[in-house]
PDB file of C-alpha atoms and ligand atoms in Angstrom:
ATOM      1  CA  MET Y   1      63.662   6.354  14.293  1.00 37.00           C
ATOM      2  CA  LYS Y   2      62.406   2.877  15.060  1.00 41.00           C
ATOM      3  CA  PHE Y   3      65.862   1.404  14.976  1.00 41.00           C
ATOM      4  CA  THR Y   4      67.373   3.729  17.586  1.00 42.00           C
ATOM      5  CA  SER Y   5      64.580   3.000  20.062  1.00 43.00           C
ATOM      6  CA  LEU Y   6      64.815  -0.745  19.469  1.00 43.00           C
ATOM      7  CA  VAL Y   7      68.386  -1.005  20.689  1.00 41.00           C
ATOM      8  CA  PRO Y   8      67.894   0.242  24.244  1.00 42.00           C
ATOM      9  CA  LEU Y   9      64.640  -1.734  24.514  1.00 42.00           C
ATOM     10  CA  THR Y  10      66.381  -4.950  23.547  1.00 42.00           C
ATOM     11  CA  PHE Y  11      69.198  -4.161  25.929  1.00 41.00           C
ATOM     12  CA  LEU Y  12      66.755  -3.581  28.758  1.00 39.00           C
ATOM     13  CA  ALA Y  13      64.884  -6.791  27.969  1.00 43.00           C
ATOM     14  CA  LEU Y  14      68.082  -8.820  28.019  1.00 42.00           C
ATOM     15  CA  THR Y  15      69.580  -7.332  31.128  1.00 42.00           C
ATOM     16  CA  GLY Y  16      66.252  -7.103  32.926  1.00 40.00           C
ATOM     17  CA  ALA Y  17      65.557 -10.778  32.395  1.00 42.00           C
ATOM     18  CA  SER Y  18      68.279 -12.167  34.595  1.00 42.00           C
ATOM     19  CA  PRO Y  19      69.507  -9.914  37.382  1.00 44.00           C
ATOM     20  CA  CYS Y  20      69.363 -12.769  39.888  1.00 46.00           C
ATOM     21  CA  SER Y  21      70.100 -15.810  37.734  1.00 46.00           C
ATOM     22  CA  GLN Y  22      73.008 -17.124  35.696  1.00 50.00           C
ATOM     23  CA  GLY Y  23      72.214 -17.823  32.063  1.00 52.00           C
ATOM     24  CA  PRO Y  24      69.007 -19.393  30.763  1.00 61.00           C
ATOM     25  CA  SER Y  25      66.351 -20.339  33.295  1.00 69.00           C
ATOM     26  CA  ASP Y  26      65.582 -23.961  34.191  1.00 75.00           C
ATOM     27  CA  SER Y  27      62.693 -23.968  31.781  1.00 90.00           C
ATOM     28  CA  THR Y  28      64.879 -23.363  28.715  1.00 97.00           C
ATOM     29  CA  VAL Y  29      65.475 -26.702  27.024  1.00 98.00           C
ATOM     30  CA  THR Y  30      68.583 -27.343  24.948  1.00 98.00           C
ATOM     31  CA  ILE Y  31      68.804 -30.464  22.830  1.00 98.00           C
ATOM     32  CA  THR Y  32      72.101 -30.726  20.941  1.00 98.00           C
ATOM     33  CA  PRO Y  33      72.767 -31.990  17.411  1.00 98.00           C
ATOM     34  CA  GLU Y  34      74.969 -34.684  18.967  1.00 98.00           C
ATOM     35  CA  GLN Y  35      72.019 -35.960  21.005  1.00 98.00           C
ATOM     36  CA  ILE Y  36      69.823 -36.003  17.891  1.00 98.00           C
ATOM     37  CA  ILE Y  37      72.482 -37.969  15.974  1.00 98.00           C
ATOM     38  CA  ALA Y  38      72.763 -40.482  18.830  1.00 98.00           C
ATOM     39  CA  ILE Y  39      69.003 -41.115  18.503  1.00 98.00           C
ATOM     40  CA  ALA Y  40      68.743 -40.851  14.711  1.00 98.00           C
ATOM     41  CA  PRO Y  41      72.173 -41.562  13.172  1.00 98.00           C
ATOM     42  CA  LYS Y  42      71.002 -40.883   9.597  1.00 98.00           C
ATOM     43  CA  SER Y  43      70.331 -37.267  10.544  1.00 98.00           C
ATOM     44  CA  GLU Y  44      74.065 -36.569  10.623  1.00 98.00           C
ATOM     45  CA  SER Y  45      73.783 -35.785   6.901  1.00 98.00           C
ATOM     46  CA  CYS Y  46      71.293 -35.772   4.049  1.00 98.00           C
ATOM     47  CA  ASP Y  47      73.961 -36.856   1.547  1.00 97.00           C
ATOM     48  CA  GLY Y  48      72.599 -40.405   1.543  1.00 94.00           C
ATOM     49  CA  ALA Y  49      68.959 -39.396   1.041  1.00 97.00           C
ATOM     50  CA  VAL Y  50      67.588 -40.920  -2.160  1.00 96.00           C
ATOM     51  CA  ASP Y  51      63.849 -40.178  -2.164  1.00 97.00           C
ATOM     52  CA  PHE Y  52      61.783 -37.128  -1.214  1.00 98.00           C
ATOM     53  CA  VAL Y  53      65.139 -35.452  -0.662  1.00 98.00           C
ATOM     54  CA  SER Y  54      63.662 -32.009  -0.064  1.00 98.00           C
ATOM     55  CA  GLU Y  55      62.015 -33.321   3.118  1.00 98.00           C
ATOM     56  CA  CYS Y  56      65.288 -34.473   4.661  1.00 98.00           C
ATOM     57  CA  GLY Y  57      66.287 -32.752   7.885  1.00 98.00           C
ATOM     58  CA  THR Y  58      69.682 -32.876   9.573  1.00 98.00           C
ATOM     59  CA  ALA Y  59      70.445 -32.920  13.269  1.00 98.00           C
ATOM     60  CA  GLU Y  60      71.835 -29.391  12.870  1.00 98.00           C
ATOM     61  CA  GLN Y  61      68.392 -28.263  11.687  1.00 98.00           C
ATOM     62  CA  ALA Y  62      66.432 -30.427  14.107  1.00 98.00           C
ATOM     63  CA  ALA Y  63      68.212 -29.528  17.338  1.00 98.00           C
ATOM     64  CA  PRO Y  64      67.343 -25.813  17.574  1.00 98.00           C
ATOM     65  CA  ALA Y  65      63.762 -26.397  16.400  1.00 98.00           C
ATOM     66  CA  VAL Y  66      63.216 -29.230  18.881  1.00 98.00           C
ATOM     67  CA  SER Y  67      64.776 -27.164  21.664  1.00 98.00           C
ATOM     68  CA  GLU Y  68      62.512 -24.208  20.975  1.00 98.00           C
ATOM     69  CA  ALA Y  69      59.427 -26.407  20.782  1.00 98.00           C
ATOM     70  CA  PHE Y  70      60.237 -28.293  23.999  1.00 98.00           C
ATOM     71  CA  THR Y  71      60.727 -24.953  25.723  1.00 98.00           C
ATOM     72  CA  LYS Y  72      57.485 -23.574  24.290  1.00 98.00           C
ATOM     73  CA  TYR Y  73      55.434 -26.570  25.486  1.00 98.00           C
ATOM     74  CA  GLY Y  74      57.232 -26.759  28.843  1.00 98.00           C
ATOM     75  CA  LEU Y  75      58.551 -30.226  28.076  1.00 98.00           C
ATOM     76  CA  THR Y  76      61.391 -30.125  30.587  1.00 98.00           C
ATOM     77  CA  ASN Y  77      61.274 -33.689  31.904  1.00 98.00           C
ATOM     78  CA  LYS Y  78      64.019 -35.781  30.244  1.00 98.00           C
ATOM     79  CA  ALA Y  79      62.029 -39.018  30.259  1.00 98.00           C
ATOM     80  CA  GLU Y  80      59.166 -37.295  28.453  1.00 98.00           C
ATOM     81  CA  GLN Y  81      61.596 -35.662  26.036  1.00 98.00           C
ATOM     82  CA  ALA Y  82      63.115 -39.085  25.290  1.00 98.00           C
ATOM     83  CA  ALA Y  83      59.688 -40.556  24.560  1.00 98.00           C
ATOM     84  CA  VAL Y  84      58.861 -37.726  22.154  1.00 98.00           C
ATOM     85  CA  LEU Y  85      62.248 -37.766  20.398  1.00 98.00           C
ATOM     86  CA  GLY Y  86      62.216 -41.556  20.048  1.00 98.00           C
ATOM     87  CA  LEU Y  87      58.763 -41.410  18.520  1.00 98.00           C
ATOM     88  CA  MET Y  88      59.709 -38.624  16.096  1.00 98.00           C
ATOM     89  CA  ALA Y  89      62.904 -40.418  15.021  1.00 98.00           C
ATOM     90  CA  MET Y  90      60.932 -43.576  14.291  1.00 98.00           C
ATOM     91  CA  GLU Y  91      58.033 -41.853  12.559  1.00 98.00           C
ATOM     92  CA  SER Y  92      60.124 -39.555  10.356  1.00 98.00           C
ATOM     93  CA  GLY Y  93      62.619 -42.203   9.243  1.00 98.00           C
ATOM     94  CA  GLU Y  94      65.301 -40.467  11.338  1.00 98.00           C
ATOM     95  CA  PHE Y  95      64.167 -37.041  10.151  1.00 98.00           C
ATOM     96  CA  ARG Y  96      64.349 -37.923   6.452  1.00 98.00           C
ATOM     97  CA  TYR Y  97      60.618 -37.262   5.931  1.00 98.00           C
ATOM     98  CA  ASN Y  98      57.872 -34.967   7.126  1.00 98.00           C
ATOM     99  CA  LYS Y  99      55.085 -36.230   4.839  1.00 98.00           C
ATOM    100  CA  ASN Y 100      53.515 -39.675   4.824  1.00 98.00           C
ATOM    101  CA  HIS Y 101      54.430 -41.713   1.709  1.00 98.00           C
ATOM    102  CA  TRP Y 102      53.835 -45.310   2.720  1.00 96.00           C
ATOM    103  CA  PRO Y 103      51.905 -47.402   1.943  1.00 96.00           C
ATOM    104  CA  GLU Y 104      52.099 -45.654  -1.427  1.00 97.00           C
ATOM    105  CA  PRO Y 105      50.995 -43.104  -2.360  1.00 96.00           C
ATOM    106  CA  GLY Y 106      50.648 -42.101   1.311  1.00 98.00           C
ATOM    107  CA  THR Y 107      47.959 -40.059   3.015  1.00 98.00           C
ATOM    108  CA  VAL Y 108      47.738 -36.426   1.962  1.00 98.00           C
ATOM    109  CA  GLY Y 109      47.965 -34.154   4.997  1.00 98.00           C
ATOM    110  CA  LYS Y 110      49.542 -36.747   7.276  1.00 98.00           C
ATOM    111  CA  GLY Y 111      52.951 -35.559   8.406  1.00 98.00           C
ATOM    112  CA  THR Y 112      55.276 -33.314  10.399  1.00 98.00           C
ATOM    113  CA  ARG Y 113      58.253 -34.986  12.103  1.00 98.00           C
ATOM    114  CA  ASN Y 114      55.766 -36.754  14.388  1.00 97.00           C
ATOM    115  CA  MET Y 115      53.941 -38.028  11.256  1.00 98.00           C
ATOM    116  CA  GLN Y 116      50.582 -37.066  12.713  1.00 97.00           C
ATOM    117  CA  SER Y 117      47.204 -37.887  11.222  1.00 98.00           C
ATOM    118  CA  VAL Y 118      45.150 -35.332   9.323  1.00 98.00           C
ATOM    119  CA  ASP Y 119      42.839 -34.836  12.308  1.00 98.00           C
ATOM    120  CA  PHE Y 120      45.674 -34.178  14.748  1.00 98.00           C
ATOM    121  CA  ASN Y 121      47.374 -31.804  12.317  1.00 98.00           C
ATOM    122  CA  LYS Y 122      44.162 -29.829  12.042  1.00 98.00           C
ATOM    123  CA  LEU Y 123      43.911 -29.587  15.835  1.00 98.00           C
ATOM    124  CA  TYR Y 124      47.597 -28.696  16.079  1.00 98.00           C
ATOM    125  CA  ALA Y 125      47.401 -25.975  13.414  1.00 98.00           C
ATOM    126  CA  ALA Y 126      44.250 -24.549  14.999  1.00 98.00           C
ATOM    127  CA  SER Y 127      46.140 -24.133  18.273  1.00 98.00           C
ATOM    128  CA  ILE Y 128      48.843 -21.883  16.821  1.00 98.00           C
ATOM    129  CA  LEU Y 129      47.980 -18.196  16.913  1.00 97.00           C
ATOM    130  CA  GLU Y 130      50.773 -17.136  14.556  1.00 97.00           C
ATOM    131  CA  ILE Y 131      49.154 -18.989  11.640  1.00 98.00           C
ATOM    132  CA  ALA Y 132      45.499 -18.326  12.528  1.00 98.00           C
ATOM    133  CA  ASP Y 133      44.714 -16.205   9.457  1.00 98.00           C
ATOM    134  CA  GLU Y 134      46.259 -18.646   6.999  1.00 98.00           C
ATOM    135  CA  PHE Y 135      44.725 -21.622   8.786  1.00 98.00           C
ATOM    136  CA  ALA Y 136      41.239 -20.109   8.531  1.00 98.00           C
ATOM    137  CA  LYS Y 137      41.552 -20.163   4.732  1.00 98.00           C
ATOM    138  CA  VAL Y 138      42.623 -23.809   4.384  1.00 98.00           C
ATOM    139  CA  GLN Y 139      41.344 -25.579   7.487  1.00 98.00           C
ATOM    140  CA  ASP Y 140      39.320 -28.172   5.592  1.00 98.00           C
ATOM    141  CA  GLN Y 141      42.132 -28.979   3.148  1.00 98.00           C
ATOM    142  CA  PRO Y 142      44.530 -31.492   4.741  1.00 98.00           C
ATOM    143  CA  GLY Y 143      47.382 -30.915   2.273  1.00 98.00           C
ATOM    144  CA  PRO Y 144      47.532 -27.133   2.684  1.00 98.00           C
ATOM    145  CA  VAL Y 145      47.110 -27.448   6.474  1.00 98.00           C
ATOM    146  CA  LEU Y 146      50.170 -29.691   6.568  1.00 98.00           C
ATOM    147  CA  ASP Y 147      52.097 -27.330   4.265  1.00 98.00           C
ATOM    148  CA  LEU Y 148      51.332 -24.509   6.678  1.00 98.00           C
ATOM    149  CA  LEU Y 149      52.820 -26.510   9.551  1.00 98.00           C
ATOM    150  CA  LEU Y 150      55.891 -27.406   7.502  1.00 98.00           C
ATOM    151  CA  GLN Y 151      56.721 -23.772   6.712  1.00 98.00           C
ATOM    152  CA  ASP Y 152      58.160 -23.269  10.185  1.00 98.00           C
ATOM    153  CA  PRO Y 153      60.716 -25.782  11.503  1.00 98.00           C
ATOM    154  CA  VAL Y 154      59.594 -25.120  15.080  1.00 98.00           C
ATOM    155  CA  LEU Y 155      56.082 -26.248  14.110  1.00 98.00           C
ATOM    156  CA  ASP Y 156      57.372 -29.157  12.012  1.00 98.00           C
ATOM    157  CA  TYR Y 157      59.674 -30.426  14.778  1.00 98.00           C
ATOM    158  CA  GLY Y 158      57.314 -29.317  17.559  1.00 98.00           C
ATOM    159  CA  SER Y 159      54.363 -31.571  16.821  1.00 98.00           C
ATOM    160  CA  GLY Y 160      55.557 -34.346  19.136  1.00 98.00           C
ATOM    161  CA  ALA Y 161      55.784 -31.977  22.088  1.00 98.00           C
ATOM    162  CA  TRP Y 162      52.359 -30.541  21.259  1.00 98.00           C
ATOM    163  CA  PHE Y 163      50.896 -34.036  21.038  1.00 98.00           C
ATOM    164  CA  LEU Y 164      52.195 -35.259  24.384  1.00 98.00           C
ATOM    165  CA  THR Y 165      51.380 -32.094  26.279  1.00 98.00           C
ATOM    166  CA  THR Y 166      47.885 -31.595  24.860  1.00 98.00           C
ATOM    167  CA  GLN Y 167      46.599 -35.033  23.801  1.00 98.00           C
ATOM    168  CA  CYS Y 168      47.868 -37.345  26.562  1.00 98.00           C
ATOM    169  CA  ASN Y 169      46.481 -37.282  30.084  1.00 98.00           C
ATOM    170  CA  GLU Y 170      48.290 -36.839  33.395  1.00 98.00           C
ATOM    171  CA  THR Y 171      48.346 -40.587  34.052  1.00 98.00           C
ATOM    172  CA  VAL Y 172      50.264 -41.149  30.824  1.00 98.00           C
ATOM    173  CA  ARG Y 173      52.607 -38.252  31.545  1.00 98.00           C
ATOM    174  CA  SER Y 174      53.428 -39.252  35.105  1.00 98.00           C
ATOM    175  CA  GLY Y 175      53.915 -42.822  33.869  1.00 98.00           C
ATOM    176  CA  LEU Y 176      56.509 -41.566  31.401  1.00 98.00           C
ATOM    177  CA  GLN Y 177      58.177 -39.532  34.109  1.00 98.00           C
ATOM    178  CA  ASN Y 178      58.288 -42.285  36.715  1.00 98.00           C
ATOM    179  CA  ASN Y 179      57.665 -45.764  35.327  1.00 98.00           C
ATOM    180  CA  GLY Y 180      60.486 -46.390  32.828  1.00 98.00           C
ATOM    181  CA  GLU Y 181      59.653 -48.873  30.098  1.00 98.00           C
ATOM    182  CA  GLU Y 182      56.167 -49.589  31.455  1.00 98.00           C
ATOM    183  CA  GLY Y 183      55.391 -45.880  31.297  1.00 98.00           C
ATOM    184  CA  TRP Y 184      56.730 -45.689  27.753  1.00 98.00           C
ATOM    185  CA  LYS Y 185      54.592 -48.668  26.699  1.00 98.00           C
ATOM    186  CA  ALA Y 186      51.484 -47.030  28.158  1.00 98.00           C
ATOM    187  CA  PHE Y 187      52.265 -43.839  26.203  1.00 98.00           C
ATOM    188  CA  ILE Y 188      52.738 -45.714  22.917  1.00 98.00           C
ATOM    189  CA  THR Y 189      49.781 -48.086  23.238  1.00 98.00           C
ATOM    190  CA  GLY Y 190      47.395 -45.825  25.183  1.00 98.00           C
ATOM    191  CA  CYS Y 191      47.975 -42.324  23.814  1.00 98.00           C
ATOM    192  CA  VAL Y 192      49.786 -42.696  20.476  1.00 98.00           C
ATOM    193  CA  VAL Y 193      47.740 -45.877  19.970  1.00 97.00           C
ATOM    194  CA  THR Y 194      50.242 -47.951  18.082  1.00 97.00           C
ATOM    195  CA  GLU Y 195      52.397 -50.980  18.761  1.00 97.00           C
ATOM    196  CA  ALA Y 196      55.260 -50.823  21.260  1.00 98.00           C
ATOM    197  CA  ASP Y 197      57.400 -52.987  18.989  1.00 97.00           C
ATOM    198  CA  GLU Y 198      61.144 -53.583  19.007  1.00 98.00           C
ATOM    199  CA  ALA Y 199      62.003 -50.959  16.376  1.00 97.00           C
ATOM    200  CA  ARG Y 200      60.124 -48.302  18.307  1.00 98.00           C
ATOM    201  CA  ARG Y 201      61.594 -49.465  21.594  1.00 98.00           C
ATOM    202  CA  GLY Y 202      65.077 -49.175  20.075  1.00 98.00           C
ATOM    203  CA  TYR Y 203      64.639 -45.472  19.248  1.00 98.00           C
ATOM    204  CA  TRP Y 204      63.185 -44.797  22.679  1.00 98.00           C
ATOM    205  CA  SER Y 205      66.053 -46.628  24.352  1.00 98.00           C
ATOM    206  CA  SER Y 206      68.649 -44.618  22.359  1.00 98.00           C
ATOM    207  CA  ALA Y 207      66.854 -41.425  23.337  1.00 98.00           C
ATOM    208  CA  VAL Y 208      66.888 -42.338  27.030  1.00 98.00           C
ATOM    209  CA  THR Y 209      70.649 -42.897  26.802  1.00 98.00           C
ATOM    210  CA  ALA Y 210      71.319 -39.782  24.709  1.00 98.00           C
ATOM    211  CA  LEU Y 211      69.415 -37.504  27.089  1.00 98.00           C
ATOM    212  CA  GLY Y 212      70.546 -39.232  30.275  1.00 98.00           C
ATOM    213  CA  ALA Y 213      66.870 -39.668  31.147  1.00 96.00           C
TER     214      ALA Y 213
HETATM  215  C1  LIG E   1      44.558 -41.734  30.469  1.00 79.08           C
HETATM  216  O1  LIG E   1      44.792 -42.193  29.168  1.00 79.08           O
HETATM  217  C2  LIG E   1      44.978 -43.591  29.069  1.00 79.08           C
HETATM  218  C3  LIG E   1      45.364 -43.900  27.645  1.00 79.08           C
HETATM  219  O2  LIG E   1      44.420 -43.403  26.733  1.00 79.08           O
HETATM  220  C4  LIG E   1      43.721 -44.322  29.513  1.00 79.08           C
HETATM  221  O3  LIG E   1      43.917 -45.711  29.460  1.00 79.08           O
HETATM  222  C5  LIG E   1      43.395 -43.895  30.935  1.00 79.08           C
HETATM  223  O4  LIG E   1      42.168 -44.485  31.332  1.00 79.08           O
HETATM  224  C6  LIG E   1      43.326 -42.392  31.062  1.00 79.08           C
HETATM  225  N1  LIG E   1      43.228 -42.040  32.486  1.00 79.08           N
HETATM  226  C7  LIG E   1      42.398 -41.114  32.925  1.00 79.08           C
HETATM  227  C8  LIG E   1      42.443 -40.880  34.416  1.00 79.08           C
HETATM  228  O5  LIG E   1      41.633 -40.502  32.214  1.00 79.08           O
END
């Protein structure tokens, strides 16, 4: 009789959620496939993928996963979203990869769409209650920890939002929100700790335009 009781419960949950509001609340983030394609044009299709083809993600796959992750981490500010999406597009080769391969043979356990280091992936995986039991069994094995994160697209595409919201401080975040390119540079050089070069700046700039940030 589980099924019959589930229906009215679901109905109540849906109707009870929004008696005074229209549609999703302000904290629900929606990133569209069109926005993803504007940032990472290759993600329109995986037809042209030639290597590590099974890792390739399309904008159709990325958009709902990114949206759910941004919502989950409360990443509602468009300038912050643009910084995260630009970084992911750059790091994942426009969503073609979620494991590190270069320089060859790549670093085992480095990956997700944010192409995070082994240490960050361990921290990230440890923070997710849904995979706690599986994580406990493999926590000192970088490859299996990454595989665990890649099983769920929301975790795979959510690493960038996790990173910004848990590993960068308020100064970096308010800089992103308020200081345009200077704020972006401080995020890349101070928190991501890599070079704010032209290629990276290009993805960020496309993301700012695509999101209207
Ligand atoms: C915030 O992080 C940045 C980048 O790591 C660092 O330069 C800055 O000193 C930090 N600010 C505070 C208040 O901790």
